[in-house]
Amino acid sequence: MTTKHTTGTLSRERLVKAAQDLHWKHGVAATTPRQVLERSGVGQGSLYHHFPTKRDLSLAAVTRTVEEMLESARSTLLASSTPPQRIREYLSHPRDAVAGCRVGRLTADAAVMSDSELQNLIADYFVELIAIVTDVFAEDGMDRTKAQQRATAAIATVQGGYVISRALGDPQPMADAINGMLELLEQKSST
Amino acid sequence: MTTKHTTGTLSRERLVKAAQDLHWKHGVAATTPRQVLERSGVGQGSLYHHFPTKRDLSLAAVTRTVEEMLESARSTLLASSTPPQRIREYLSHPRDAVAGCRVGRLTADAAVMSDSELQNLIADYFVELIAIVTDVFAEDGMDRTKAQQRATAAIATVQGGYVISRALGDPQPMADAINGMLELLEQKSST
DNA sequence: GTCTATAAGAGGATAGAC
DNA sequence: GTCTATCCTCTTATAGAC
């Protein structure tokens, strides 16, 4: 990869960051170039210099968001504690439940779902996240099929917690869902 | 409630049904009056006669959708079988996972979340659904707090299953999440 | 690289005839 | 109650000067 010949392009960074924030609040389709300009403080021409179309900016911002979210998940799930502890820490990780998941909410976004490249980004996010969590369960001796089902259920609980908490405008459902799942995972089994 | 003086107003029905379908596919904000007109075969003036604003139509369509979804849930969860059987039947109910939940997906819809009346509709849906499922768990002798956490976790698994299946464009994650949750719920506990 | 001005088109709503 | 024609605004993108 060749280094950019300019001095870092601060405008580009500001544009991507502004787009990420607006995507989280309003979604990709509902984020307008004007909002990005206002929030970033960058001028009209600069936006279209760095990103010829709205889609180019969306692609850059969503790519960045997925990278950040995966890095956060890895820092918890690849820690040095025991597998059950890492699962517990992942599930009880502090979340702004009412704001929703930055990636998960994009599955209801027309601009993302109608563009295969954008959709692939969020597909890869969940494929990778499921793989990481599955490995943690499997590490504990569970067979791979069961580990994957349990991992998917755990991640679904978090995603569903976001959905319900957003619907109610209340973080409690997320807390309930996580506690319900933790209780199920940690009960003594006689199987 | 007074009966409408006209002969049933077929146009109105067609408009609501068309809006419901379009909301499921594209969301509320992304559904335009023009799309509703094309899909329903109704003329421009008729739409604005029955629904003065787009919001009025959205309100009617979302209200109808929530009613239909709750009725479907009740028919499974208030059946005559045992509580564990009803939970199993609710979770393994056939779903178009890739299409997403007609209600849950609206939590990422700007038109819904920016309008308190519309948001209340989807909040009430989940409050009611959680209450119904909680009752089923409690009926089985579980204490109310634990029953509510388990109910919320179960519903979150379904909602999260939708999110992940949509992201991947594949019904398998929903199946995995449901199977993972069923396995956890039905394991023999020694607590 | 950045700016201002502006054009092409879609979305939401209204007017007024029938 | 329903229709066609029309209006205003916002979004997206381009043009061309600096």
Short mmCIF file of C-alpha atoms (C1' of nucleotides) in Angstrom, two decimals:
data_model
loop_
_atom_site.label_atom_id
_atom_site.label_comp_id
_atom_site.label_asym_id
_atom_site.label_seq_id
_atom_site.Cartn_x
_atom_site.Cartn_y
_atom_site.Cartn_z
CA MET A 1 0.00 0.00 0.00
CA THR A 2 1.42 3.41 -1.01
CA THR A 3 1.35 6.30 1.41
CA LYS A 4 -0.89 9.24 0.58
CA HIS A 5 1.20 12.06 -0.79
CA THR A 6 -0.58 14.75 1.17
CA THR A 7 -0.38 15.73 4.82
CA GLY A 8 -3.00 13.39 6.22
CA THR A 9 -6.16 14.94 4.76
CA LEU A 10 -7.90 16.13 7.87
CA SER A 11 -11.06 16.93 5.94
CA ARG A 12 -11.43 13.33 4.91
CA GLU A 13 -11.13 12.16 8.48
CA ARG A 14 -13.66 14.71 9.68
CA LEU A 15 -16.10 13.65 6.97
CA VAL A 16 -15.86 9.96 7.83
CA LYS A 17 -16.27 10.60 11.56
CA ALA A 18 -19.28 12.86 10.98
CA ALA A 19 -20.87 10.26 8.72
CA GLN A 20 -20.33 7.53 11.33
CA ASP A 21 -22.05 9.59 14.01
CA LEU A 22 -24.97 10.46 11.74
CA HIS A 23 -25.35 6.84 10.62
CA TRP A 24 -25.72 5.81 14.25
CA LYS A 25 -28.37 8.43 14.94
CA HIS A 26 -30.34 8.45 11.71
CA GLY A 27 -29.16 5.57 9.53
CA VAL A 28 -27.29 5.64 6.25
CA ALA A 29 -30.16 6.39 3.87
CA ALA A 30 -31.45 9.21 6.07
CA THR A 31 -28.03 10.85 6.40
CA THR A 32 -27.79 13.67 3.87
CA PRO A 33 -24.63 15.22 2.47
CA ARG A 34 -25.76 18.52 4.00
CA GLN A 35 -25.85 17.06 7.49
CA VAL A 36 -22.37 15.66 7.00
CA LEU A 37 -21.13 19.07 5.84
CA GLU A 38 -22.65 20.89 8.80
CA ARG A 39 -21.40 18.39 11.34
CA SER A 40 -17.89 18.16 9.93
CA GLY A 41 -17.50 21.86 9.19
CA VAL A 42 -16.16 20.96 5.76
CA GLY A 43 -17.25 22.69 2.57
CA GLN A 44 -19.44 21.26 -0.20
CA GLY A 45 -16.72 20.96 -2.78
CA SER A 46 -14.40 19.13 -0.39
CA LEU A 47 -16.92 16.41 0.23
CA TYR A 48 -17.30 15.69 -3.47
CA HIS A 49 -13.56 15.91 -3.93
CA HIS A 50 -12.90 13.13 -1.40
CA PHE A 51 -16.10 11.16 -2.03
CA PRO A 52 -17.56 11.51 -5.54
CA THR A 53 -20.90 10.03 -4.42
CA LYS A 54 -22.79 9.62 -1.19
CA ARG A 55 -22.24 5.88 -1.51
CA ASP A 56 -18.46 6.29 -1.42
CA LEU A 57 -18.69 8.12 1.88
CA SER A 58 -21.13 5.56 3.28
CA LEU A 59 -18.78 2.76 2.31
CA ALA A 60 -15.83 4.41 4.03
CA ALA A 61 -17.82 5.18 7.19
CA VAL A 62 -19.44 1.75 7.54
CA THR A 63 -16.11 0.02 6.92
CA ARG A 64 -14.59 2.04 9.73
CA THR A 65 -17.49 1.34 12.07
CA VAL A 66 -17.30 -2.42 11.50
CA GLU A 67 -13.56 -2.38 12.15
CA GLU A 68 -14.03 -0.50 15.42
CA MET A 69 -16.84 -2.76 16.63
CA LEU A 70 -14.90 -5.94 15.86
CA GLU A 71 -11.83 -4.62 17.61
CA SER A 72 -13.92 -3.87 20.69
CA ALA A 73 -15.45 -7.37 20.67
CA ARG A 74 -12.03 -9.00 20.28
CA SER A 75 -10.58 -7.10 23.21
CA THR A 76 -13.21 -8.69 25.45
CA LEU A 77 -13.53 -12.14 23.90
CA LEU A 78 -9.83 -12.82 23.38
CA ALA A 79 -8.84 -11.78 26.90
CA SER A 80 -6.88 -14.05 29.22
CA SER A 81 -9.70 -15.04 31.58
CA THR A 82 -11.62 -18.34 31.37
CA PRO A 83 -14.13 -18.92 28.54
CA PRO A 84 -17.21 -18.59 30.82
CA GLN A 85 -15.79 -15.36 32.23
CA ARG A 86 -15.18 -13.96 28.74
CA ILE A 87 -18.74 -14.80 27.67
CA ARG A 88 -20.08 -13.13 30.80
CA GLU A 89 -17.94 -10.06 30.18
CA TYR A 90 -19.01 -9.83 26.57
CA LEU A 91 -22.71 -10.09 27.45
CA SER A 92 -22.58 -7.66 30.36
CA HIS A 93 -20.41 -5.15 28.51
CA PRO A 94 -21.89 -1.64 28.97
CA ARG A 95 -24.03 -0.64 25.99
CA ASP A 96 -26.17 2.34 25.08
CA ALA A 97 -29.16 0.07 24.53
CA VAL A 98 -31.61 2.80 23.55
CA ALA A 99 -29.25 4.13 20.88
CA GLY A 100 -29.08 0.72 19.21
CA CYS A 101 -26.26 -1.27 17.65
CA ARG A 102 -24.23 0.70 15.12
CA VAL A 103 -24.04 -2.34 12.85
CA GLY A 104 -27.26 -4.22 13.63
CA ARG A 105 -29.51 -1.26 12.95
CA LEU A 106 -28.16 -1.08 9.40
CA THR A 107 -30.04 -4.30 8.55
CA ALA A 108 -33.17 -2.14 8.34
CA ASP A 109 -31.48 0.54 6.25
CA ALA A 110 -32.55 0.75 2.62
CA ALA A 111 -29.26 2.31 1.51
CA VAL A 112 -27.32 -0.63 2.98
CA MET A 113 -29.57 -3.52 2.00
CA SER A 114 -29.92 -2.37 -1.60
CA ASP A 115 -26.15 -2.23 -2.11
CA SER A 116 -24.35 -5.57 -2.12
CA GLU A 117 -20.99 -4.08 -1.18
CA LEU A 118 -22.45 -2.34 1.87
CA GLN A 119 -24.44 -5.41 2.83
CA ASN A 120 -21.33 -7.57 2.60
CA LEU A 121 -19.66 -5.36 5.18
CA ILE A 122 -22.32 -6.02 7.80
CA ALA A 123 -22.59 -9.70 6.81
CA ASP A 124 -18.85 -10.09 7.39
CA TYR A 125 -19.18 -8.37 10.77
CA PHE A 126 -21.65 -10.95 12.05
CA VAL A 127 -19.86 -13.90 10.44
CA GLU A 128 -16.66 -12.86 12.18
CA LEU A 129 -18.36 -12.13 15.51
CA ILE A 130 -20.14 -15.51 15.50
CA ALA A 131 -16.82 -17.22 14.70
CA ILE A 132 -15.09 -15.52 17.63
CA VAL A 133 -17.83 -16.36 20.14
CA THR A 134 -18.14 -19.92 18.80
CA ASP A 135 -14.42 -20.42 19.41
CA VAL A 136 -14.83 -19.33 23.03
CA PHE A 137 -17.59 -21.88 23.64
CA ALA A 138 -15.68 -24.59 21.76
CA GLU A 139 -12.58 -23.83 23.80
CA ASP A 140 -14.59 -24.97 26.80
CA GLY A 141 -15.03 -28.45 25.30
CA MET A 142 -18.38 -28.01 23.60
CA ASP A 143 -18.90 -29.61 20.19
CA ARG A 144 -18.72 -27.19 17.28
CA THR A 145 -22.38 -27.34 16.15
CA LYS A 146 -23.71 -26.73 19.63
CA ALA A 147 -21.09 -24.03 20.24
CA GLN A 148 -22.17 -22.18 17.11
CA GLN A 149 -25.85 -22.36 18.06
CA ARG A 150 -25.08 -21.08 21.53
CA ALA A 151 -22.87 -18.29 20.15
CA THR A 152 -25.56 -17.22 17.69
CA ALA A 153 -28.17 -17.25 20.47
CA ALA A 154 -25.92 -15.11 22.68
CA ILE A 155 -25.27 -12.55 19.96
CA ALA A 156 -28.96 -12.58 19.00
CA THR A 157 -29.85 -11.82 22.61
CA VAL A 158 -27.73 -8.69 22.47
CA GLN A 159 -29.12 -7.62 19.09
CA GLY A 160 -32.68 -8.31 20.21
CA GLY A 161 -32.02 -6.47 23.46
CA TYR A 162 -31.15 -3.42 21.40
CA VAL A 163 -34.34 -3.74 19.36
CA ILE A 164 -36.62 -4.04 22.40
CA SER A 165 -34.85 -1.32 24.38
CA ARG A 166 -35.12 1.04 21.45
CA ALA A 167 -38.80 0.24 21.01
CA LEU A 168 -39.47 1.02 24.67
CA GLY A 169 -36.98 3.89 24.95
CA ASP A 170 -35.72 2.11 28.07
CA PRO A 171 -32.44 0.27 28.79
CA GLN A 172 -34.19 -2.23 31.08
CA PRO A 173 -35.21 -4.79 28.42
CA MET A 174 -31.57 -5.12 27.34
CA ALA A 175 -30.61 -5.72 30.98
CA ASP A 176 -33.40 -8.27 31.39
CA ALA A 177 -32.49 -10.12 28.20
CA ILE A 178 -28.80 -10.28 29.17
CA ASN A 179 -29.60 -11.43 32.71
CA GLY A 180 -32.00 -14.04 31.41
CA MET A 181 -29.36 -15.35 29.03
CA LEU A 182 -26.62 -15.35 31.66
CA GLU A 183 -28.85 -17.26 34.04
CA LEU A 184 -29.50 -19.88 31.36
CA LEU A 185 -25.82 -20.18 30.44
CA GLU A 186 -24.62 -20.50 34.01
CA GLN A 187 -27.22 -22.87 35.41
CA LYS A 188 -25.85 -26.22 36.56
CA SER A 189 -26.65 -28.74 33.90
CA SER A 190 -27.19 -32.45 34.58
CA THR A 191 -27.22 -33.37 30.88
CA MET B 1 -68.15 3.48 18.24
CA THR B 2 -70.37 4.65 15.38
CA THR B 3 -70.53 2.70 12.16
CA LYS B 4 -69.13 4.33 9.04
CA HIS B 5 -71.98 5.60 6.88
CA THR B 6 -70.42 4.46 3.63
CA THR B 7 -70.21 1.04 2.04
CA GLY B 8 -66.91 -0.14 3.51
CA THR B 9 -64.50 2.17 1.69
CA LEU B 10 -62.51 -0.28 -0.36
CA SER B 11 -59.95 2.34 -1.34
CA ARG B 12 -59.07 2.89 2.28
CA GLU B 13 -58.51 -0.82 2.84
CA ARG B 14 -56.38 -1.10 -0.27
CA LEU B 15 -54.27 1.85 0.82
CA VAL B 16 -53.63 0.44 4.29
CA LYS B 17 -52.74 -2.99 2.95
CA ALA B 18 -50.37 -1.53 0.36
CA ALA B 19 -48.71 0.62 3.03
CA GLN B 20 -48.25 -2.41 5.31
CA ASP B 21 -46.55 -4.38 2.55
CA LEU B 22 -44.28 -1.49 1.62
CA HIS B 23 -43.38 -0.83 5.27
CA TRP B 24 -42.23 -4.42 5.57
CA LYS B 25 -40.07 -4.21 2.48
CA HIS B 26 -38.69 -0.69 2.68
CA GLY B 27 -39.65 0.77 6.06
CA VAL B 28 -42.01 3.62 6.89
CA ALA B 29 -39.77 6.59 6.10
CA ALA B 30 -38.71 5.11 2.76
CA THR B 31 -42.28 4.35 1.69
CA THR B 32 -43.49 7.17 -0.55
CA PRO B 33 -47.08 8.15 -1.28
CA ARG B 34 -46.37 7.40 -4.92
CA GLN B 35 -45.40 3.82 -4.19
CA VAL B 36 -48.58 3.37 -2.18
CA LEU B 37 -50.64 4.73 -5.06
CA GLU B 38 -49.01 2.43 -7.60
CA ARG B 39 -49.30 -0.65 -5.43
CA SER B 40 -52.90 -0.02 -4.37
CA GLY B 41 -54.10 1.16 -7.78
CA VAL B 42 -55.83 4.09 -6.08
CA GLY B 43 -55.65 7.68 -7.36
CA GLN B 44 -53.73 10.57 -5.83
CA GLY B 45 -56.77 12.47 -4.62
CA SER B 46 -58.23 9.43 -2.88
CA LEU B 47 -55.14 8.94 -0.79
CA TYR B 48 -55.24 12.49 0.51
CA HIS B 49 -58.99 12.24 1.02
CA HIS B 50 -58.67 9.26 3.38
CA PHE B 51 -55.29 10.22 4.85
CA PRO B 52 -54.54 13.97 4.89
CA THR B 53 -50.85 13.34 5.56
CA LYS B 54 -48.40 10.52 5.07
CA ARG B 55 -48.24 10.19 8.84
CA ASP B 56 -51.95 9.41 9.07
CA LEU B 57 -51.55 6.52 6.67
CA SER B 58 -48.45 5.28 8.49
CA LEU B 59 -50.32 5.35 11.78
CA ALA B 60 -53.22 3.32 10.36
CA ALA B 61 -50.92 0.77 8.73
CA VAL B 62 -48.62 0.28 11.72
CA THR B 63 -51.61 -0.03 14.08
CA ARG B 64 -53.02 -2.77 11.88
CA THR B 65 -49.66 -4.56 11.67
CA VAL B 66 -49.21 -4.56 15.45
CA GLU B 67 -52.73 -5.95 15.93
CA GLU B 68 -52.09 -8.76 13.45
CA MET B 69 -48.74 -9.69 14.98
CA LEU B 70 -50.11 -9.77 18.53
CA GLU B 71 -53.04 -11.89 17.45
CA SER B 72 -50.64 -14.36 15.85
CA ALA B 73 -48.50 -14.52 19.00
CA ARG B 74 -51.54 -15.04 21.22
CA SER B 75 -52.81 -17.91 19.12
CA THR B 76 -49.59 -19.79 19.86
CA LEU B 77 -48.87 -18.69 23.41
CA LEU B 78 -52.40 -19.00 24.79
CA ALA B 79 -52.96 -22.46 23.34
CA SER B 80 -54.01 -25.41 25.48
CA SER B 81 -50.70 -27.27 25.57
CA THR B 82 -48.23 -27.16 28.47
CA PRO B 83 -46.17 -23.99 29.10
CA PRO B 84 -42.90 -25.55 27.88
CA GLN B 85 -44.64 -26.75 24.74
CA ARG B 86 -46.08 -23.30 24.07
CA ILE B 87 -42.67 -21.67 24.48
CA ARG B 88 -41.18 -24.22 22.09
CA GLU B 89 -43.94 -23.64 19.57
CA TYR B 90 -43.56 -19.87 19.80
CA LEU B 91 -39.80 -20.03 19.26
CA SER B 92 -39.92 -22.56 16.44
CA HIS B 93 -42.82 -20.85 14.68
CA PRO B 94 -41.99 -20.51 10.94
CA ARG B 95 -40.61 -17.07 10.13
CA ASP B 96 -39.30 -15.33 7.03
CA ALA B 97 -36.05 -14.55 8.80
CA VAL B 98 -34.39 -12.72 5.92
CA ALA B 99 -37.39 -10.41 5.49
CA GLY B 100 -37.15 -9.29 9.10
CA CYS B 101 -39.75 -8.61 11.79
CA ARG B 102 -42.51 -6.28 10.65
CA VAL B 103 -42.49 -4.54 14.02
CA GLY B 104 -38.89 -4.92 15.17
CA ARG B 105 -37.41 -3.40 12.04
CA LEU B 106 -39.33 -0.21 12.70
CA THR B 107 -37.02 0.54 15.66
CA ALA B 108 -34.46 1.66 13.07
CA ASP B 109 -36.97 3.73 11.13
CA ALA B 110 -36.59 7.49 11.38
CA ALA B 111 -40.26 8.15 10.62
CA VAL B 112 -41.32 5.92 13.52
CA MET B 113 -38.73 6.90 16.13
CA SER B 114 -39.23 10.64 15.59
CA ASP B 115 -42.99 10.41 16.18
CA SER B 116 -44.08 9.60 19.72
CA GLU B 117 -47.44 8.21 18.68
CA LEU B 118 -45.87 5.79 16.21
CA GLN B 119 -43.18 4.84 18.68
CA ASN B 120 -45.80 4.14 21.34
CA LEU B 121 -47.41 1.61 19.02
CA ILE B 122 -44.27 -0.50 18.76
CA ALA B 123 -43.45 0.01 22.46
CA ASP B 124 -46.90 -1.34 23.36
CA TYR B 125 -46.35 -4.31 21.07
CA PHE B 126 -43.24 -5.43 22.92
CA VAL B 127 -44.66 -4.62 26.37
CA GLU B 128 -47.66 -6.80 25.60
CA LEU B 129 -45.59 -9.58 24.03
CA ILE B 130 -43.23 -9.69 27.00
CA ALA B 131 -46.22 -9.82 29.37
CA ILE B 132 -47.74 -12.77 27.51
CA VAL B 133 -44.51 -14.77 27.43
CA THR B 134 -43.73 -13.89 31.05
CA ASP B 135 -47.12 -15.29 32.07
CA VAL B 136 -46.34 -18.57 30.34
CA PHE B 137 -43.06 -18.96 32.24
CA ALA B 138 -44.69 -17.89 35.51
CA GLU B 139 -47.50 -20.37 34.95
CA ASP B 140 -44.84 -23.04 35.22
CA GLY B 141 -43.99 -21.97 38.77
CA MET B 142 -41.10 -19.60 38.06
CA ASP B 143 -40.85 -16.42 40.12
CA ARG B 144 -42.00 -13.30 38.28
CA THR B 145 -38.64 -11.50 38.00
CA LYS B 146 -36.88 -14.54 36.59
CA ALA B 147 -39.83 -15.27 34.32
CA GLN B 148 -39.68 -11.76 32.85
CA GLN B 149 -35.92 -11.99 32.25
CA ARG B 150 -36.34 -15.33 30.55
CA ALA B 151 -39.24 -14.05 28.46
CA THR B 152 -37.27 -10.99 27.38
CA ALA B 153 -34.28 -13.17 26.50
CA ALA B 154 -36.50 -15.46 24.41
CA ILE B 155 -38.08 -12.59 22.50
CA ALA B 156 -34.68 -10.94 22.07
CA THR B 157 -33.35 -14.17 20.57
CA VAL B 158 -36.06 -14.02 17.91
CA GLN B 159 -35.49 -10.32 17.22
CA GLY B 160 -31.73 -10.80 17.10
CA GLY B 161 -32.18 -13.82 14.87
CA TYR B 162 -33.97 -11.58 12.40
CA VAL B 163 -31.16 -9.01 12.53
CA ILE B 164 -28.40 -11.56 11.91
CA SER B 165 -30.32 -13.46 9.23
CA ARG B 166 -31.01 -10.23 7.39
CA ALA B 167 -27.37 -9.18 7.63
CA LEU B 168 -26.25 -12.50 6.13
CA GLY B 169 -29.19 -12.86 3.74
CA ASP B 170 -29.52 -16.38 5.12
CA PRO B 171 -32.20 -17.99 7.34
CA GLN B 172 -29.63 -20.21 9.08
CA PRO B 173 -28.58 -17.77 11.84
CA MET B 174 -32.23 -17.50 12.97
CA ALA B 175 -32.45 -21.30 13.10
CA ASP B 176 -29.17 -21.50 15.03
CA ALA B 177 -30.22 -18.84 17.52
CA ILE B 178 -33.59 -20.52 18.13
CA ASN B 179 -32.00 -23.96 18.50
CA GLY B 180 -29.38 -22.58 20.87
CA MET B 181 -32.07 -20.97 22.98
CA LEU B 182 -34.28 -24.07 23.01
CA GLU B 183 -31.36 -26.20 24.08
CA LEU B 184 -30.64 -23.84 26.97
CA LEU B 185 -34.30 -23.70 28.03
CA GLU B 186 -34.79 -27.44 27.94
CA GLN B 187 -31.60 -28.61 29.58
CA LYS B 188 -32.07 -30.42 32.86
CA SER B 189 -31.25 -28.02 35.65
CA SER B 190 -29.90 -29.02 39.07
CA THR B 191 -30.32 -25.55 40.59
"C1'" DG C 1 -8.13 21.20 -2.11
"C1'" DT C 2 -11.69 24.23 -1.19
"C1'" DC C 3 -15.35 27.40 -2.16
"C1'" DT C 4 -20.15 29.26 -3.99
"C1'" DA C 5 -23.79 28.78 -7.20
"C1'" DT C 6 -26.88 26.09 -9.38
"C1'" DA C 7 -29.25 22.29 -11.85
"C1'" DA C 8 -32.08 17.83 -12.15
"C1'" DG C 9 -35.16 15.05 -9.87
"C1'" DA C 10 -37.94 12.96 -6.11
"C1'" DG C 11 -40.95 13.50 -2.09
"C1'" DG C 12 -44.95 15.53 0.15
"C1'" DA C 13 -48.90 18.11 -0.30
"C1'" DT C 14 -52.64 21.20 -2.48
"C1'" DA C 15 -56.15 22.96 -6.03
"C1'" DG C 16 -59.99 22.46 -8.26
"C1'" DA C 17 -62.67 19.87 -11.81
"C1'" DC C 18 -65.81 15.89 -12.08
"C1'" DG D 1 -65.02 10.15 -3.31
"C1'" DT D 2 -62.04 10.25 -7.02
"C1'" DC D 3 -59.29 12.28 -10.64
"C1'" DT D 4 -55.42 15.25 -13.01
"C1'" DA D 5 -52.40 18.99 -12.78
"C1'" DT D 6 -49.45 21.66 -10.20
"C1'" DC D 7 -46.43 23.64 -6.40
"C1'" DC D 8 -42.74 23.86 -3.01
"C1'" DT D 9 -38.96 21.85 -0.73
"C1'" DC D 10 -35.15 18.93 -0.05
"C1'" DT D 11 -31.61 15.75 -1.78
"C1'" DT D 12 -27.97 14.73 -4.76
"C1'" DA D 13 -24.71 16.08 -7.75
"C1'" DT D 14 -22.17 19.25 -11.08
"C1'" DA D 15 -19.84 23.60 -12.73
"C1'" DG D 16 -16.42 26.50 -12.54
"C1'" DA D 17 -13.89 30.21 -9.88
"C1'" DC D 18 -10.16 30.64 -6.39
#
